[in-house]
Amino acid sequence: AQSVTQLGSHVSVSEGALVLLRCNYSSSVPPYLFWYVQYPNQGLQLLLKYTSAATLVKGINGFEAEFKKSETSFHLTKPSAHMSDAAEYFCAVSGAGGNEKLTFGTGTRLTIIP
Amino acid sequence: NAGVTQTPKFRILKIGQSMTLQCTQDMNHNYMYWYRQDPGMGLKLIYYSVGAGITDKGEVPNGYNVSRSTTEDFPLRLELAAPSQTSVYFCASKLSGNSYEQYFGPGTRLTVT
């Protein structure tokens, strides 16, 4: 079984500051990990994914995440926040292989302070 | 391509009423999913399908039914609506078992009173 814990349901950062959204996972098998973004009144969009290749994964809109097995973490970062980054972010985990179902975290709402 | 479309966008139901949430994708994806999203709870999988004629339960299937008669359509049926089914419902699809990205529709906001 897999599970995901997102630390911090709300995060606020100033425009231009570092964005760090935390995700820790639990998995009984090698995990595949994902970050999704949800803009207001929209569906979810894939930001990036880790599928056992490079541990540092780059995604869209300048976001990246690093898979750290020793810490069971997959934190999302962006060096410089932009107003358009305001959204809700979900970390998700599945077992290795595309047939596995996704288990989502509870989400982190990111607010950007002008 | 329109991607994944869902209708209606909003709906208010009275307790005990029934309705069908529609989901259609035009990407020829084999896998389709229904999730519900409750505040502070993330997304929970209700039902999924790996191809036409094949469906299976997810984490929270009680009170719902699905069918998959075509590759494109995956409707979700609510029978005897209850206040606990007030939620935002998302449909998603992906190409195959070897692909990882799920594509999401814009959602249906349902209120049961």
PDB file of N, CA and C in Angstrom, chain B residues 45-91:
ATOM      1  N   LEU B  45     -10.393   7.898  -5.247  1.00  0.00           N
ATOM      2  CA  LEU B  45     -10.826   7.180  -6.436  1.00  0.00           C
ATOM      3  C   LEU B  45     -12.148   6.463  -6.167  1.00  0.00           C
ATOM      4  N   ILE B  46     -13.131   6.704  -7.043  1.00  0.00           N
ATOM      5  CA  ILE B  46     -14.446   6.089  -6.876  1.00  0.00           C
ATOM      6  C   ILE B  46     -14.528   4.787  -7.691  1.00  0.00           C
ATOM      7  N   TYR B  47     -14.327   4.894  -8.987  1.00  0.00           N
ATOM      8  CA  TYR B  47     -14.326   3.771  -9.914  1.00  0.00           C
ATOM      9  C   TYR B  47     -13.308   4.039 -11.004  1.00  0.00           C
ATOM     10  N   TYR B  48     -12.882   2.967 -11.666  1.00  0.00           N
ATOM     11  CA  TYR B  48     -12.018   3.135 -12.811  1.00  0.00           C
ATOM     12  C   TYR B  48     -12.318   2.055 -13.847  1.00  0.00           C
ATOM     13  N   SER B  49     -11.791   2.277 -15.044  1.00  0.00           N
ATOM     14  CA  SER B  49     -12.024   1.343 -16.150  1.00  0.00           C
ATOM     15  C   SER B  49     -10.747   1.239 -16.977  1.00  0.00           C
ATOM     16  N   VAL B  50     -10.393   0.026 -17.349  1.00  0.00           N
ATOM     17  CA  VAL B  50      -9.182  -0.177 -18.158  1.00  0.00           C
ATOM     18  C   VAL B  50      -9.517  -0.397 -19.626  1.00  0.00           C
ATOM     19  N   GLY B  51     -10.799  -0.325 -19.954  1.00  0.00           N
ATOM     20  CA  GLY B  51     -11.210  -0.461 -21.341  1.00  0.00           C
ATOM     21  C   GLY B  51     -12.707  -0.643 -21.415  1.00  0.00           C
ATOM     22  N   ALA B  52     -13.250  -0.535 -22.621  1.00  0.00           N
ATOM     23  CA  ALA B  52     -14.695  -0.688 -22.796  1.00  0.00           C
ATOM     24  C   ALA B  52     -15.146  -2.035 -22.243  1.00  0.00           C
ATOM     25  N   GLY B  53     -16.197  -1.996 -21.448  1.00  0.00           N
ATOM     26  CA  GLY B  53     -16.767  -3.200 -20.868  1.00  0.00           C
ATOM     27  C   GLY B  53     -16.129  -3.675 -19.583  1.00  0.00           C
ATOM     28  N   ILE B  54     -15.077  -2.967 -19.114  1.00  0.00           N
ATOM     29  CA  ILE B  54     -14.352  -3.395 -17.916  1.00  0.00           C
ATOM     30  C   ILE B  54     -14.319  -2.252 -16.913  1.00  0.00           C
ATOM     31  N   THR B  55     -14.895  -2.469 -15.736  1.00  0.00           N
ATOM     32  CA  THR B  55     -14.855  -1.467 -14.674  1.00  0.00           C
ATOM     33  C   THR B  55     -14.494  -2.138 -13.362  1.00  0.00           C
ATOM     34  N   ASP B  56     -14.013  -1.329 -12.423  1.00  0.00           N
ATOM     35  CA  ASP B  56     -13.649  -1.872 -11.117  1.00  0.00           C
ATOM     36  C   ASP B  56     -13.772  -0.789 -10.069  1.00  0.00           C
ATOM     37  N   LYS B  57     -13.970  -1.215  -8.821  1.00  0.00           N
ATOM     38  CA  LYS B  57     -14.150  -0.279  -7.727  1.00  0.00           C
ATOM     39  C   LYS B  57     -12.825   0.335  -7.307  1.00  0.00           C
ATOM     40  N   GLY B  58     -12.931   1.589  -6.867  1.00  0.00           N
ATOM     41  CA  GLY B  58     -11.796   2.259  -6.265  1.00  0.00           C
ATOM     42  C   GLY B  58     -11.921   2.258  -4.761  1.00  0.00           C
ATOM     43  N   GLU B  59     -11.490   3.354  -4.162  1.00  0.00           N
ATOM     44  CA  GLU B  59     -11.433   3.449  -2.709  1.00  0.00           C
ATOM     45  C   GLU B  59     -12.794   3.734  -2.081  1.00  0.00           C
ATOM     46  N   VAL B  60     -13.651   4.509  -2.775  1.00  0.00           N
ATOM     47  CA  VAL B  60     -14.922   4.959  -2.188  1.00  0.00           C
ATOM     48  C   VAL B  60     -16.085   4.733  -3.153  1.00  0.00           C
ATOM     49  N   PRO B  61     -16.436   3.488  -3.495  1.00  0.00           N
ATOM     50  CA  PRO B  61     -17.453   3.221  -4.524  1.00  0.00           C
ATOM     51  C   PRO B  61     -18.904   3.254  -4.052  1.00  0.00           C
ATOM     52  N   ASN B  62     -19.125   3.211  -2.727  1.00  0.00           N
ATOM     53  CA  ASN B  62     -20.495   3.059  -2.233  1.00  0.00           C
ATOM     54  C   ASN B  62     -21.368   4.248  -2.623  1.00  0.00           C
ATOM     55  N   GLY B  63     -22.545   3.925  -3.178  1.00  0.00           N
ATOM     56  CA  GLY B  63     -23.483   4.966  -3.589  1.00  0.00           C
ATOM     57  C   GLY B  63     -23.350   5.381  -5.035  1.00  0.00           C
ATOM     58  N   TYR B  64     -22.421   4.759  -5.740  1.00  0.00           N
ATOM     59  CA  TYR B  64     -22.151   5.109  -7.139  1.00  0.00           C
ATOM     60  C   TYR B  64     -22.158   3.856  -8.019  1.00  0.00           C
ATOM     61  N   ASN B  65     -22.428   4.079  -9.297  1.00  0.00           N
ATOM     62  CA  ASN B  65     -22.289   3.027 -10.294  1.00  0.00           C
ATOM     63  C   ASN B  65     -21.714   3.621 -11.564  1.00  0.00           C
ATOM     64  N   VAL B  66     -21.030   2.776 -12.339  1.00  0.00           N
ATOM     65  CA  VAL B  66     -20.449   3.223 -13.599  1.00  0.00           C
ATOM     66  C   VAL B  66     -20.722   2.184 -14.679  1.00  0.00           C
ATOM     67  N   SER B  67     -20.527   2.615 -15.899  1.00  0.00           N
ATOM     68  CA  SER B  67     -20.566   1.719 -17.045  1.00  0.00           C
ATOM     69  C   SER B  67     -19.565   2.236 -18.065  1.00  0.00           C
ATOM     70  N   ARG B  68     -19.114   1.369 -18.939  1.00  0.00           N
ATOM     71  CA  ARG B  68     -18.159   1.777 -19.980  1.00  0.00           C
ATOM     72  C   ARG B  68     -18.495   0.985 -21.247  1.00  0.00           C
ATOM     73  N   SER B  69     -19.463   1.501 -21.983  1.00  0.00           N
ATOM     74  CA  SER B  69     -19.892   0.811 -23.197  1.00  0.00           C
ATOM     75  C   SER B  69     -19.051   1.220 -24.408  1.00  0.00           C
ATOM     76  N   THR B  70     -18.398   2.361 -24.348  1.00  0.00           N
ATOM     77  CA  THR B  70     -17.535   2.807 -25.438  1.00  0.00           C
ATOM     78  C   THR B  70     -16.200   3.262 -24.862  1.00  0.00           C
ATOM     79  N   THR B  71     -15.198   3.395 -25.712  1.00  0.00           N
ATOM     80  CA  THR B  71     -13.907   3.897 -25.254  1.00  0.00           C
ATOM     81  C   THR B  71     -14.017   5.334 -24.785  1.00  0.00           C
ATOM     82  N   GLU B  72     -14.881   6.137 -25.437  1.00  0.00           N
ATOM     83  CA  GLU B  72     -14.938   7.568 -25.180  1.00  0.00           C
ATOM     84  C   GLU B  72     -15.663   7.954 -23.891  1.00  0.00           C
ATOM     85  N   ASP B  73     -16.686   7.198 -23.509  1.00  0.00           N
ATOM     86  CA  ASP B  73     -17.590   7.645 -22.457  1.00  0.00           C
ATOM     87  C   ASP B  73     -17.476   6.801 -21.191  1.00  0.00           C
ATOM     88  N   PHE B  74     -17.571   7.488 -20.059  1.00  0.00           N
ATOM     89  CA  PHE B  74     -17.489   6.800 -18.767  1.00  0.00           C
ATOM     90  C   PHE B  74     -18.401   7.523 -17.788  1.00  0.00           C
ATOM     91  N   PRO B  75     -19.711   7.313 -17.866  1.00  0.00           N
ATOM     92  CA  PRO B  75     -20.642   8.025 -16.986  1.00  0.00           C
ATOM     93  C   PRO B  75     -20.645   7.471 -15.564  1.00  0.00           C
ATOM     94  N   LEU B  76     -20.888   8.368 -14.623  1.00  0.00           N
ATOM     95  CA  LEU B  76     -20.982   8.009 -13.197  1.00  0.00           C
ATOM     96  C   LEU B  76     -22.412   8.251 -12.745  1.00  0.00           C
ATOM     97  N   ARG B  77     -23.022   7.221 -12.198  1.00  0.00           N
ATOM     98  CA  ARG B  77     -24.418   7.285 -11.782  1.00  0.00           C
ATOM     99  C   ARG B  77     -24.506   7.372 -10.266  1.00  0.00           C
ATOM    100  N   LEU B  78     -25.267   8.351  -9.780  1.00  0.00           N
ATOM    101  CA  LEU B  78     -25.578   8.469  -8.365  1.00  0.00           C
ATOM    102  C   LEU B  78     -27.033   8.049  -8.166  1.00  0.00           C
ATOM    103  N   GLU B  79     -27.242   7.040  -7.379  1.00  0.00           N
ATOM    104  CA  GLU B  79     -28.592   6.605  -7.045  1.00  0.00           C
ATOM    105  C   GLU B  79     -28.895   7.056  -5.619  1.00  0.00           C
ATOM    106  N   LEU B  80     -30.077   7.586  -5.392  1.00  0.00           N
ATOM    107  CA  LEU B  80     -30.489   7.969  -4.037  1.00  0.00           C
ATOM    108  C   LEU B  80     -29.453   8.893  -3.396  1.00  0.00           C
ATOM    109  N   ALA B  81     -29.322  10.082  -3.971  1.00  0.00           N
ATOM    110  CA  ALA B  81     -28.299  11.016  -3.521  1.00  0.00           C
ATOM    111  C   ALA B  81     -28.422  11.318  -2.032  1.00  0.00           C
ATOM    112  N   ALA B  82     -27.269  11.449  -1.378  1.00  0.00           N
ATOM    113  CA  ALA B  82     -27.177  11.755   0.050  1.00  0.00           C
ATOM    114  C   ALA B  82     -26.271  12.972   0.247  1.00  0.00           C
ATOM    115  N   PRO B  83     -26.461  13.729   1.350  1.00  0.00           N
ATOM    116  CA  PRO B  83     -25.607  14.898   1.600  1.00  0.00           C
ATOM    117  C   PRO B  83     -24.113  14.566   1.599  1.00  0.00           C
ATOM    118  N   SER B  84     -23.769  13.339   1.976  1.00  0.00           N
ATOM    119  CA  SER B  84     -22.350  12.937   1.991  1.00  0.00           C
ATOM    120  C   SER B  84     -21.743  12.877   0.596  1.00  0.00           C
ATOM    121  N   GLN B  85     -22.589  12.932  -0.430  1.00  0.00           N
ATOM    122  CA  GLN B  85     -22.082  12.912  -1.797  1.00  0.00           C
ATOM    123  C   GLN B  85     -21.861  14.328  -2.351  1.00  0.00           C
ATOM    124  N   THR B  86     -22.087  15.338  -1.531  1.00  0.00           N
ATOM    125  CA  THR B  86     -21.728  16.699  -1.904  1.00  0.00           C
ATOM    126  C   THR B  86     -20.216  16.767  -2.059  1.00  0.00           C
ATOM    127  N   SER B  87     -19.770  17.136  -3.259  1.00  0.00           N
ATOM    128  CA  SER B  87     -18.336  17.078  -3.545  1.00  0.00           C
ATOM    129  C   SER B  87     -18.088  17.655  -4.931  1.00  0.00           C
ATOM    130  N   VAL B  88     -16.823  17.727  -5.288  1.00  0.00           N
ATOM    131  CA  VAL B  88     -16.445  18.035  -6.664  1.00  0.00           C
ATOM    132  C   VAL B  88     -15.947  16.737  -7.298  1.00  0.00           C
ATOM    133  N   TYR B  89     -16.491  16.402  -8.442  1.00  0.00           N
ATOM    134  CA  TYR B  89     -16.178  15.141  -9.101  1.00  0.00           C
ATOM    135  C   TYR B  89     -15.319  15.390 -10.336  1.00  0.00           C
ATOM    136  N   PHE B  90     -14.233  14.648 -10.411  1.00  0.00           N
ATOM    137  CA  PHE B  90     -13.329  14.760 -11.549  1.00  0.00           C
ATOM    138  C   PHE B  90     -13.239  13.437 -12.293  1.00  0.00           C
ATOM    139  N   CYS B  91     -13.288  13.543 -13.592  1.00  0.00           N
ATOM    140  CA  CYS B  91     -13.033  12.413 -14.466  1.00  0.00           C
ATOM    141  C   CYS B  91     -11.629  12.573 -15.038  1.00  0.00           C
TER     142      CYS B  91
END
